[in-house]
XYZ file of N, CA and C in Angstrom:
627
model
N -86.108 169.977 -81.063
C -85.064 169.900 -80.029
C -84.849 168.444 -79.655
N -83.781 167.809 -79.591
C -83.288 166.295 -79.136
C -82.820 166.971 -77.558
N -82.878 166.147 -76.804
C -82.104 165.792 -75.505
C -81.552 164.411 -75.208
N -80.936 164.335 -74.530
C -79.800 163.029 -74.919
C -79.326 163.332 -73.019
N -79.693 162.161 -72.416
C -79.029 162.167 -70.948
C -78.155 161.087 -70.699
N -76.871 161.551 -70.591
C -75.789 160.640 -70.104
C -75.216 160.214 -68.635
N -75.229 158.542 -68.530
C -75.168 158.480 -67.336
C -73.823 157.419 -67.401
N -73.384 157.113 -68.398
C -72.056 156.616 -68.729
C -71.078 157.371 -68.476
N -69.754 156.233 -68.548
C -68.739 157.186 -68.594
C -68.177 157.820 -67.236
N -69.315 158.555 -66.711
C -69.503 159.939 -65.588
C -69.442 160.976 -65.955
N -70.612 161.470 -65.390
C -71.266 162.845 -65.905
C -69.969 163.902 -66.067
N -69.135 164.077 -64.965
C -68.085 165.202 -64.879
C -66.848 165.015 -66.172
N -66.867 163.992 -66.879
C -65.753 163.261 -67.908
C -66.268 163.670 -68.881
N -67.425 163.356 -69.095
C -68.065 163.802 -70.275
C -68.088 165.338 -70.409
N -68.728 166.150 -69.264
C -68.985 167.339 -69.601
C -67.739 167.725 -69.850
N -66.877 167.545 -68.756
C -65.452 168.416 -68.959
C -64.803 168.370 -70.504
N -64.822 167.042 -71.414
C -64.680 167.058 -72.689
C -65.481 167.456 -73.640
N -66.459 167.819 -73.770
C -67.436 168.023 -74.178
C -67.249 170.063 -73.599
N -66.888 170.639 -72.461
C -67.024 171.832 -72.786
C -65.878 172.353 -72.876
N -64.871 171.795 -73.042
C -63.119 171.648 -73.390
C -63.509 171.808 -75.268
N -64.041 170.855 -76.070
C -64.508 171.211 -77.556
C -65.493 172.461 -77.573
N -66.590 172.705 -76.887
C -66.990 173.873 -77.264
C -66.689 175.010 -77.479
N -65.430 174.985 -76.443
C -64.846 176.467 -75.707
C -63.875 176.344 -77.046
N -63.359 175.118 -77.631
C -62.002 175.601 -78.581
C -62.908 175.448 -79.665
N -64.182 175.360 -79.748
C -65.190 175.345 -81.108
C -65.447 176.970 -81.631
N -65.177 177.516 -80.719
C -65.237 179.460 -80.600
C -64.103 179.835 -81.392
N -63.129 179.585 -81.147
C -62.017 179.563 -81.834
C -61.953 179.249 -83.602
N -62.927 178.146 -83.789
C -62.297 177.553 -85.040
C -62.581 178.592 -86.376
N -62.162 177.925 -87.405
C -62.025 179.052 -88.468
C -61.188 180.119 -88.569
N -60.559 180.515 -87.354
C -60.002 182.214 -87.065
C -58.391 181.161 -87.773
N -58.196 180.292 -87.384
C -56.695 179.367 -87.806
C -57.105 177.995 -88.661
N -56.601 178.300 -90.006
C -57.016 177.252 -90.920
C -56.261 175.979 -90.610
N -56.436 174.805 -90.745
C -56.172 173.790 -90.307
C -54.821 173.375 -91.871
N -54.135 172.804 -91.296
C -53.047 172.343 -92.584
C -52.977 170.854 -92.797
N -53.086 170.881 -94.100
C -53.575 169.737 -94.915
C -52.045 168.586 -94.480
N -52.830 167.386 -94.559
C -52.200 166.397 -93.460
C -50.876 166.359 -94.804
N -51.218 166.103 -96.165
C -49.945 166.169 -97.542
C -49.112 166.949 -96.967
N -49.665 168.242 -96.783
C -48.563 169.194 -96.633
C -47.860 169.085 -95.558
N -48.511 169.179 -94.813
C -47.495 168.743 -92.837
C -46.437 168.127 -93.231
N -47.104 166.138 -94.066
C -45.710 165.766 -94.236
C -44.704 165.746 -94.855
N -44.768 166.684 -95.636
C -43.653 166.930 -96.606
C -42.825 167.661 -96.272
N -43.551 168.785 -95.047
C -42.587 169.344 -93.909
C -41.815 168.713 -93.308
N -42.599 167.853 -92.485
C -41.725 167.060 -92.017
C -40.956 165.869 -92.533
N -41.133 165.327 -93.873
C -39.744 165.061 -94.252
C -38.602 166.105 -94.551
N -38.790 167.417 -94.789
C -37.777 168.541 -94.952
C -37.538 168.430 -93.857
N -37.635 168.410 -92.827
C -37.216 168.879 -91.250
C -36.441 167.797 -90.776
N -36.365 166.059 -91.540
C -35.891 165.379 -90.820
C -34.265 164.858 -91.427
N -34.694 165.351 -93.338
C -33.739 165.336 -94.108
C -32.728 166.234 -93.594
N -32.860 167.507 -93.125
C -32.537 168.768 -93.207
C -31.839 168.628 -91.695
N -32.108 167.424 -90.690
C -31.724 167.588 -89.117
C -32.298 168.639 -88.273
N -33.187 169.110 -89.062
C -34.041 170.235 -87.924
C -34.631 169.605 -86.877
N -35.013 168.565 -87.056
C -36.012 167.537 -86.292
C -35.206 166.233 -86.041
N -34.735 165.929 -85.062
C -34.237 164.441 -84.691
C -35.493 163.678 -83.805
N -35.534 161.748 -84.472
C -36.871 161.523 -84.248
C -36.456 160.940 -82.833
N -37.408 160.539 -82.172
C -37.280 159.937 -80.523
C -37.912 158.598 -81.104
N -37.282 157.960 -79.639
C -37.431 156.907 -79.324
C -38.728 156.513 -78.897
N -40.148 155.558 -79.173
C -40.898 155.805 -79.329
C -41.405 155.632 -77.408
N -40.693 154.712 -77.214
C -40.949 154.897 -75.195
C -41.024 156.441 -74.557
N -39.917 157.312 -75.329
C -39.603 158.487 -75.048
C -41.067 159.692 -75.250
N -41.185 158.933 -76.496
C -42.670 160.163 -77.114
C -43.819 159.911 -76.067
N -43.876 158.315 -75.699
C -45.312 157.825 -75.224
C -44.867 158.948 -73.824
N -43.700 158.748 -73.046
C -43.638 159.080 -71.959
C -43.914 160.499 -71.831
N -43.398 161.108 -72.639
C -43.005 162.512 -72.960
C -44.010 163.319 -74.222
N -45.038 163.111 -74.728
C -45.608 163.525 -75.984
C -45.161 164.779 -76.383
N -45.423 165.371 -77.774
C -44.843 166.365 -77.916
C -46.096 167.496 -77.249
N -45.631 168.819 -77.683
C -46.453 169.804 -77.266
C -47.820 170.115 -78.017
N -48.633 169.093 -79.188
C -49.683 169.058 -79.900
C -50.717 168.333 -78.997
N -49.910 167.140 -78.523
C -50.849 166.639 -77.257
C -51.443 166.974 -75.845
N -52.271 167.942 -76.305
C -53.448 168.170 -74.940
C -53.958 168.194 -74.540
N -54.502 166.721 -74.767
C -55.650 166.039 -74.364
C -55.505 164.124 -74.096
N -56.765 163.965 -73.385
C -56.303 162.754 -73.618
C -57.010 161.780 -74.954
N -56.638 160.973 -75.309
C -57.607 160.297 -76.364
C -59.012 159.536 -75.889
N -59.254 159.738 -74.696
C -60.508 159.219 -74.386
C -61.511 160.274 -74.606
N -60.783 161.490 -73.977
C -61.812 162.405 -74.396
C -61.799 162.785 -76.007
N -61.064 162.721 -76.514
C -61.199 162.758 -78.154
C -62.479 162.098 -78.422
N -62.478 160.248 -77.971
C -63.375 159.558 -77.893
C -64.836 159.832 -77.879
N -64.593 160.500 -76.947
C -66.277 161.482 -75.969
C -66.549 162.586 -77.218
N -65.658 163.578 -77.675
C -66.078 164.693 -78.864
C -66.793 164.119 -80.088
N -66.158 163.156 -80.589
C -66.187 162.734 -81.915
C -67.681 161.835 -81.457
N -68.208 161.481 -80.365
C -69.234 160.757 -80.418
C -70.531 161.443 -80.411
N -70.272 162.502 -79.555
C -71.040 164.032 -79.721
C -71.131 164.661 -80.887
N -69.927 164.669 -81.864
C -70.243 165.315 -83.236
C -70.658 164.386 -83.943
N -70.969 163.117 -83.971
C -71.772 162.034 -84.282
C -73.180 162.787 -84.624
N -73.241 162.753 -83.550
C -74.992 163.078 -82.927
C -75.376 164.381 -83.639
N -74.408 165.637 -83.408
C -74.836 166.481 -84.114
C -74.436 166.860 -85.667
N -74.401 166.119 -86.549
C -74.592 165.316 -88.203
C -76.046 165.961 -88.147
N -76.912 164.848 -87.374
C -78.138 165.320 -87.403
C -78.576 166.765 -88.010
N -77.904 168.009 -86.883
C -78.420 169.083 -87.212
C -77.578 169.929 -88.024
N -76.473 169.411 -88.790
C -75.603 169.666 -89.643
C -75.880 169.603 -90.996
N -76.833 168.311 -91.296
C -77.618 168.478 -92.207
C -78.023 168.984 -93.131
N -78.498 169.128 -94.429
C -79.105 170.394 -95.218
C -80.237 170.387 -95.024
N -80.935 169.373 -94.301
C -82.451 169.203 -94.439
C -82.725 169.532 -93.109
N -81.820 169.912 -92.736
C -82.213 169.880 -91.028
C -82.793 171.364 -89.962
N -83.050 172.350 -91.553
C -83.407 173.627 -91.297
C -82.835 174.647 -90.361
N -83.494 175.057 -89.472
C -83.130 175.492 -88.088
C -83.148 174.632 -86.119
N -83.009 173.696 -86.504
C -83.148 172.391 -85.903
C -82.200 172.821 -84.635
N -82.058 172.660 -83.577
C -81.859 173.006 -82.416
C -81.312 171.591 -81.713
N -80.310 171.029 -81.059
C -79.596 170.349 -80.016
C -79.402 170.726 -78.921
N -80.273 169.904 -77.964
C -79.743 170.195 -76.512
C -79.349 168.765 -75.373
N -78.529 169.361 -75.520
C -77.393 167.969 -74.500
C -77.420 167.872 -73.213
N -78.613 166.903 -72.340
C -78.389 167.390 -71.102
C -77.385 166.580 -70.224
N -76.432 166.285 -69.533
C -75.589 165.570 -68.441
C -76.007 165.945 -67.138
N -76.720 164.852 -66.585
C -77.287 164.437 -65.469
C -76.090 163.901 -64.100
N -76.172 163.813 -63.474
C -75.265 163.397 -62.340
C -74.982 164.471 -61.082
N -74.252 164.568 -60.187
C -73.883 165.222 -58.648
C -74.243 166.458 -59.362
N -73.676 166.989 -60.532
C -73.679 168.458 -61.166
C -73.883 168.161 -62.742
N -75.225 168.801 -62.953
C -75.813 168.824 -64.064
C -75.300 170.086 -64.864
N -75.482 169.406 -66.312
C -74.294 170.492 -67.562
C -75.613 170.522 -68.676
N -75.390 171.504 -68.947
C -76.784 171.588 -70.365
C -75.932 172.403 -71.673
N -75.557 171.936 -72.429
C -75.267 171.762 -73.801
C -76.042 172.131 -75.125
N -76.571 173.538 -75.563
C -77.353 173.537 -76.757
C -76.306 174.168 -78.185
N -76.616 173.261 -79.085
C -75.834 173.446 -80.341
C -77.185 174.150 -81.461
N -76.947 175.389 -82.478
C -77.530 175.167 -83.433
C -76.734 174.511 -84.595
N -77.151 174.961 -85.734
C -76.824 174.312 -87.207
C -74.759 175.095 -87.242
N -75.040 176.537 -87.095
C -73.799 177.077 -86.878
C -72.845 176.455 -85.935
N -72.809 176.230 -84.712
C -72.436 175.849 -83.680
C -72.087 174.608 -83.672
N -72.901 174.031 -84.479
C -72.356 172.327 -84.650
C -71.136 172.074 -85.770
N -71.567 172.416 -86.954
C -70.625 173.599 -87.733
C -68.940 173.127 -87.025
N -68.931 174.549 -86.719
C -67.871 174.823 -85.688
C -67.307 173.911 -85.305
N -68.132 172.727 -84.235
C -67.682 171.783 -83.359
C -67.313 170.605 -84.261
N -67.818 170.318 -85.169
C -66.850 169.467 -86.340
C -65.439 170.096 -86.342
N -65.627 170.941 -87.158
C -64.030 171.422 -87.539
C -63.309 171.192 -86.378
N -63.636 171.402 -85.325
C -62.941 171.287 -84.305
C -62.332 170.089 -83.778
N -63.349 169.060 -83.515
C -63.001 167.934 -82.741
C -62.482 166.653 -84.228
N -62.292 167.748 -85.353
C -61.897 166.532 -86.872
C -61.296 166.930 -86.734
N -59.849 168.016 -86.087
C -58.665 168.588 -86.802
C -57.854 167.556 -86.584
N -56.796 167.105 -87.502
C -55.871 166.200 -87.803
C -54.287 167.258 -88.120
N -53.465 166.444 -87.414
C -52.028 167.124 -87.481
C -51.165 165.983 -87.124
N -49.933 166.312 -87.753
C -48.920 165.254 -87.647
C -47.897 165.270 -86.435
N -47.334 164.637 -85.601
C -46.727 165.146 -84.696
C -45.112 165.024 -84.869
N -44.521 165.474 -84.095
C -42.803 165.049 -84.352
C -41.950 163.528 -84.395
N -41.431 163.509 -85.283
C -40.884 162.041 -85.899
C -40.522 161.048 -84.617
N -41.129 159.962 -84.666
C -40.461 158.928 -83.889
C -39.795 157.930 -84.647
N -38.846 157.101 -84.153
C -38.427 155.681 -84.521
C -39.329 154.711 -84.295
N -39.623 154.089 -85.291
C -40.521 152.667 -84.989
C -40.029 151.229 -85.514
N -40.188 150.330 -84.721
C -39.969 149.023 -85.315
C -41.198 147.976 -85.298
N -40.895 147.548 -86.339
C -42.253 147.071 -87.261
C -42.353 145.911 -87.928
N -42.935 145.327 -88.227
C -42.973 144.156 -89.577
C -44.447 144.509 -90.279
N -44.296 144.206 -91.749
C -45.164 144.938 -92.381
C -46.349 144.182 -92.685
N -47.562 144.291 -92.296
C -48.604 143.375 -92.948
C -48.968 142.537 -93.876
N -49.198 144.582 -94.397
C -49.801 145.082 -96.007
C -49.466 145.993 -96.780
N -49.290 146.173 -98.001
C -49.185 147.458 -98.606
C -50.102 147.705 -99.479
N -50.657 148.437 -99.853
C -51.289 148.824 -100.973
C -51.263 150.151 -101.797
N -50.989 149.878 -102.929
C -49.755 150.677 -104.068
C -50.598 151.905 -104.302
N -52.145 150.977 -104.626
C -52.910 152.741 -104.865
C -53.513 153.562 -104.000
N -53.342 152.785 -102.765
C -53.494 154.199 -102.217
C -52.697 154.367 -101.211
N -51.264 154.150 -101.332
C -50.168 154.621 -100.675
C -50.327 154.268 -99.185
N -50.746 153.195 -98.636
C -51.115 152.795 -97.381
C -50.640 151.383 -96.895
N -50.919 150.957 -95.845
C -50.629 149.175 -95.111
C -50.866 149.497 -93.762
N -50.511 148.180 -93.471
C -50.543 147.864 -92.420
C -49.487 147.810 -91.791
N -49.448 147.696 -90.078
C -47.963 146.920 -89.898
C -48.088 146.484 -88.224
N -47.329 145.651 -88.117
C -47.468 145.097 -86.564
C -46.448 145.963 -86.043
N -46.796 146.657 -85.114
C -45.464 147.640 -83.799
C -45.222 146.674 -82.808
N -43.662 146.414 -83.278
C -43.042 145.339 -82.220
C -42.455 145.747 -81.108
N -42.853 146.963 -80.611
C -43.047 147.810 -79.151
C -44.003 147.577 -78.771
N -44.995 147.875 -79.095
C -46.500 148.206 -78.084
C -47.094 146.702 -78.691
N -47.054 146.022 -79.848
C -47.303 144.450 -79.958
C -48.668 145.033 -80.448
N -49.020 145.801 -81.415
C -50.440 146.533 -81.729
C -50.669 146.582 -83.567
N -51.298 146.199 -83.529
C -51.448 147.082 -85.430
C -52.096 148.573 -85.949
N -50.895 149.003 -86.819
C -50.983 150.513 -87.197
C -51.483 150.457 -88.439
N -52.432 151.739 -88.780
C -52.139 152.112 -90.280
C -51.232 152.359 -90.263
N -50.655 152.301 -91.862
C -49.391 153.331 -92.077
C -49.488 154.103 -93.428
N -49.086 155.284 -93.767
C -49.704 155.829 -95.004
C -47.995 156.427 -95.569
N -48.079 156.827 -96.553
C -46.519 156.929 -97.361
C -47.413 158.625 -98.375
N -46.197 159.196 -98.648
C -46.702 160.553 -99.187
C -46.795 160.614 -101.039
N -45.843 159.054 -101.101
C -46.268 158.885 -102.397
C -45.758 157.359 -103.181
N -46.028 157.021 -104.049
C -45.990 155.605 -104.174
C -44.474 155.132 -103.709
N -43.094 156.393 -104.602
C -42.068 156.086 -104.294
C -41.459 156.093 -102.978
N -42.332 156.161 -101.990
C -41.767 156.473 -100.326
C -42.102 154.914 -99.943
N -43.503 153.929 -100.548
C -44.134 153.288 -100.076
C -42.681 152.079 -101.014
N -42.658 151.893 -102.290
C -41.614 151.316 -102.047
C -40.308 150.781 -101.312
N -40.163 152.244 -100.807
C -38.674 152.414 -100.111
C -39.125 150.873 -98.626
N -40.668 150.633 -97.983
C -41.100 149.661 -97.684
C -41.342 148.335 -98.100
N -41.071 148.310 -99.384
C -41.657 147.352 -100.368
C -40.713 145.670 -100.009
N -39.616 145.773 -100.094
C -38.403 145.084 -100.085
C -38.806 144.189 -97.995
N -39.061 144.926 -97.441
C -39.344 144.538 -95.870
C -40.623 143.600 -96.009
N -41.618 143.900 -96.304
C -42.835 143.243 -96.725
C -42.888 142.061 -97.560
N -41.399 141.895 -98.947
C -41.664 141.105 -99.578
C -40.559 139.610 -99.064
N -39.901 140.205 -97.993
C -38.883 139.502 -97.679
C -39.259 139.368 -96.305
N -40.512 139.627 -95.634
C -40.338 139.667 -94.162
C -39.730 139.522 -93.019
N -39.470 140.653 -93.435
C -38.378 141.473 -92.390
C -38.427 142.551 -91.461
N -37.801 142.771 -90.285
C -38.045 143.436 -89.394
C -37.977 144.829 -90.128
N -38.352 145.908 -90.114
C -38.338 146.953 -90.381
C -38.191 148.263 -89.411
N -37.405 149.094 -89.392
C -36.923 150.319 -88.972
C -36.989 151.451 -89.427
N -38.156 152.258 -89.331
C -38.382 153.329 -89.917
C -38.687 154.946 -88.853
N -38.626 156.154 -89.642
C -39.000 157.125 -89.059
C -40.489 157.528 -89.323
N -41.108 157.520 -88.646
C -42.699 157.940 -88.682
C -43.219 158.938 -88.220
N -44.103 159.969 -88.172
C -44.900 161.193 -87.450
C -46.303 160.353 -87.082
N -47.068 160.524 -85.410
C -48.289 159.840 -84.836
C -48.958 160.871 -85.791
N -50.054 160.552 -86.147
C -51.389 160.990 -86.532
C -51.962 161.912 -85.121
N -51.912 162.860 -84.947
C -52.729 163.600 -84.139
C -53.781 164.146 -84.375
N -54.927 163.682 -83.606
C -56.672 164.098 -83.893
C -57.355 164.776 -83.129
N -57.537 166.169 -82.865
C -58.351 166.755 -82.216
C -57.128 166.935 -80.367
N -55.560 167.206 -81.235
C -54.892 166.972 -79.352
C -54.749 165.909 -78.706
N -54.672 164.680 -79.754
C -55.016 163.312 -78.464
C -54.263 162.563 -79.863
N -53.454 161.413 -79.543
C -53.497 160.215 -79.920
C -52.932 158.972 -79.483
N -52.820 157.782 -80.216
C -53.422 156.756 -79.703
C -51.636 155.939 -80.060
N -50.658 156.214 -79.003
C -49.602 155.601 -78.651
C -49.222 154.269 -79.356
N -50.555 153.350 -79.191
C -50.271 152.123 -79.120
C -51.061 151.507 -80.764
N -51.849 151.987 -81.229
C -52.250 151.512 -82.792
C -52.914 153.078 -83.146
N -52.915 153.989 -82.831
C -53.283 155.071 -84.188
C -51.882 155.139 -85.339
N -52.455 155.962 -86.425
C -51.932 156.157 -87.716
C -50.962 156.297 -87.702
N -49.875 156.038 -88.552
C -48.298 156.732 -88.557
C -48.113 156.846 -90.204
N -47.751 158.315 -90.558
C -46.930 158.512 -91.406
C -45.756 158.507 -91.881
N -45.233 157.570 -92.822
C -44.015 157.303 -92.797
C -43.034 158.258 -93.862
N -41.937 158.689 -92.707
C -40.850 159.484 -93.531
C -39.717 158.793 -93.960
N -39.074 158.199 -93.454
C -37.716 157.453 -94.220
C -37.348 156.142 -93.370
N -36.978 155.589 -94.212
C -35.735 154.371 -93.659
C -35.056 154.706 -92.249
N -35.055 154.105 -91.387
C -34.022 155.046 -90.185
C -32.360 154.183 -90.640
């Protein structure tokens, strides 16, 4: 058995995120998670197609769509917890037992087994794409094999990944990068576990705007 007492943060922040993932850790498996390829190929059909018109990216920060329900700090707090329980995730780690205690005004006690931790991965890793924004950009980096770069967001003044669905999308960037130039594109945020990160998380890029 590990115990682990947290006095960071604050005890009530932590627990509340921490039993916000457990409670949707019950859940997991019953709804298979969709592969981040596939999302975006949806959503380039949806944006080609006008099903989906993208926002303005002030608009999204202000307004997120309905995937965001959480905040990204507590994302922060899950993913540091499923850190910890790797440990008993393990193959070597038998029947190995986690117990999480949070100390403070109101004490929270937390026990994971091998199953349960399980669970709380899938959970606090789920990745989904969210609805298209406009972004303006100048481009870092690109890199051809693995369909990715960089780029400075000349809104929030931050650096993004940026990932492309296949070499010929990452071209359609190629010409901005080699001529440095402002760039105008449609993108979907990277959404992780209900939370993301406005100002430098991931963006997938769908077209030229």
């Amino acid at each position: 058995m590990f115990r682990n007492r947290c006095g960071f943060i604050g005890t009530y922040r932590v627990s509340s995120a921490v039993n916000s993932a457990v409670e949707a850790s019950k859940q997991a498996g019953l709804d298979k998670a969709t592969k981040i390829e596939d999302s975006l190929s949806t959503r380039i059909a949806q944006v080609e197609s006008g099903i989906l018109v993208p926002k303005d990216l002030q608009t999204m920060i202000d307004n997120p769509d309905a995937s965001v329900i959480r905040r990204y700090g507590d994302r922060a707090i899950s993913r540091e917890i499923d850190q910890i329980l790797s440990i008993i995730r393990a193959g070597h780690a038998g029947d190995s037992t986690f117990e999480l205690l949070l100390s403070g005004d109101k004490s929270a006690k937390f026990e994971f087994n091998k199953e349960s931790a399980g669970r709380f991965h899938s959970t606090v890793s789920r990745r989904e794409l969210g609805e298209p924004v406009l972004y303006t950009a100048t481009i870092s980096s690109l890199d051809r094999h693995n369909n990715n770069g960089k780029i400075y967001n000349l809104i929030t003044e931050k650096v993004s990944n940026i990932h492309f669905f296949n070499e010929d999308f990452l071209e359609m960037a190629m010409p901005f990068f080699q001529e440095k130039k402002e760039i105008v594109f449609v993108g979907s945020p990277l959404i992780e576990y209900g939370a993301f990160d406005p100002n430098a998380g991931d963006i997938y890029f769908i077209k030229l705007a």
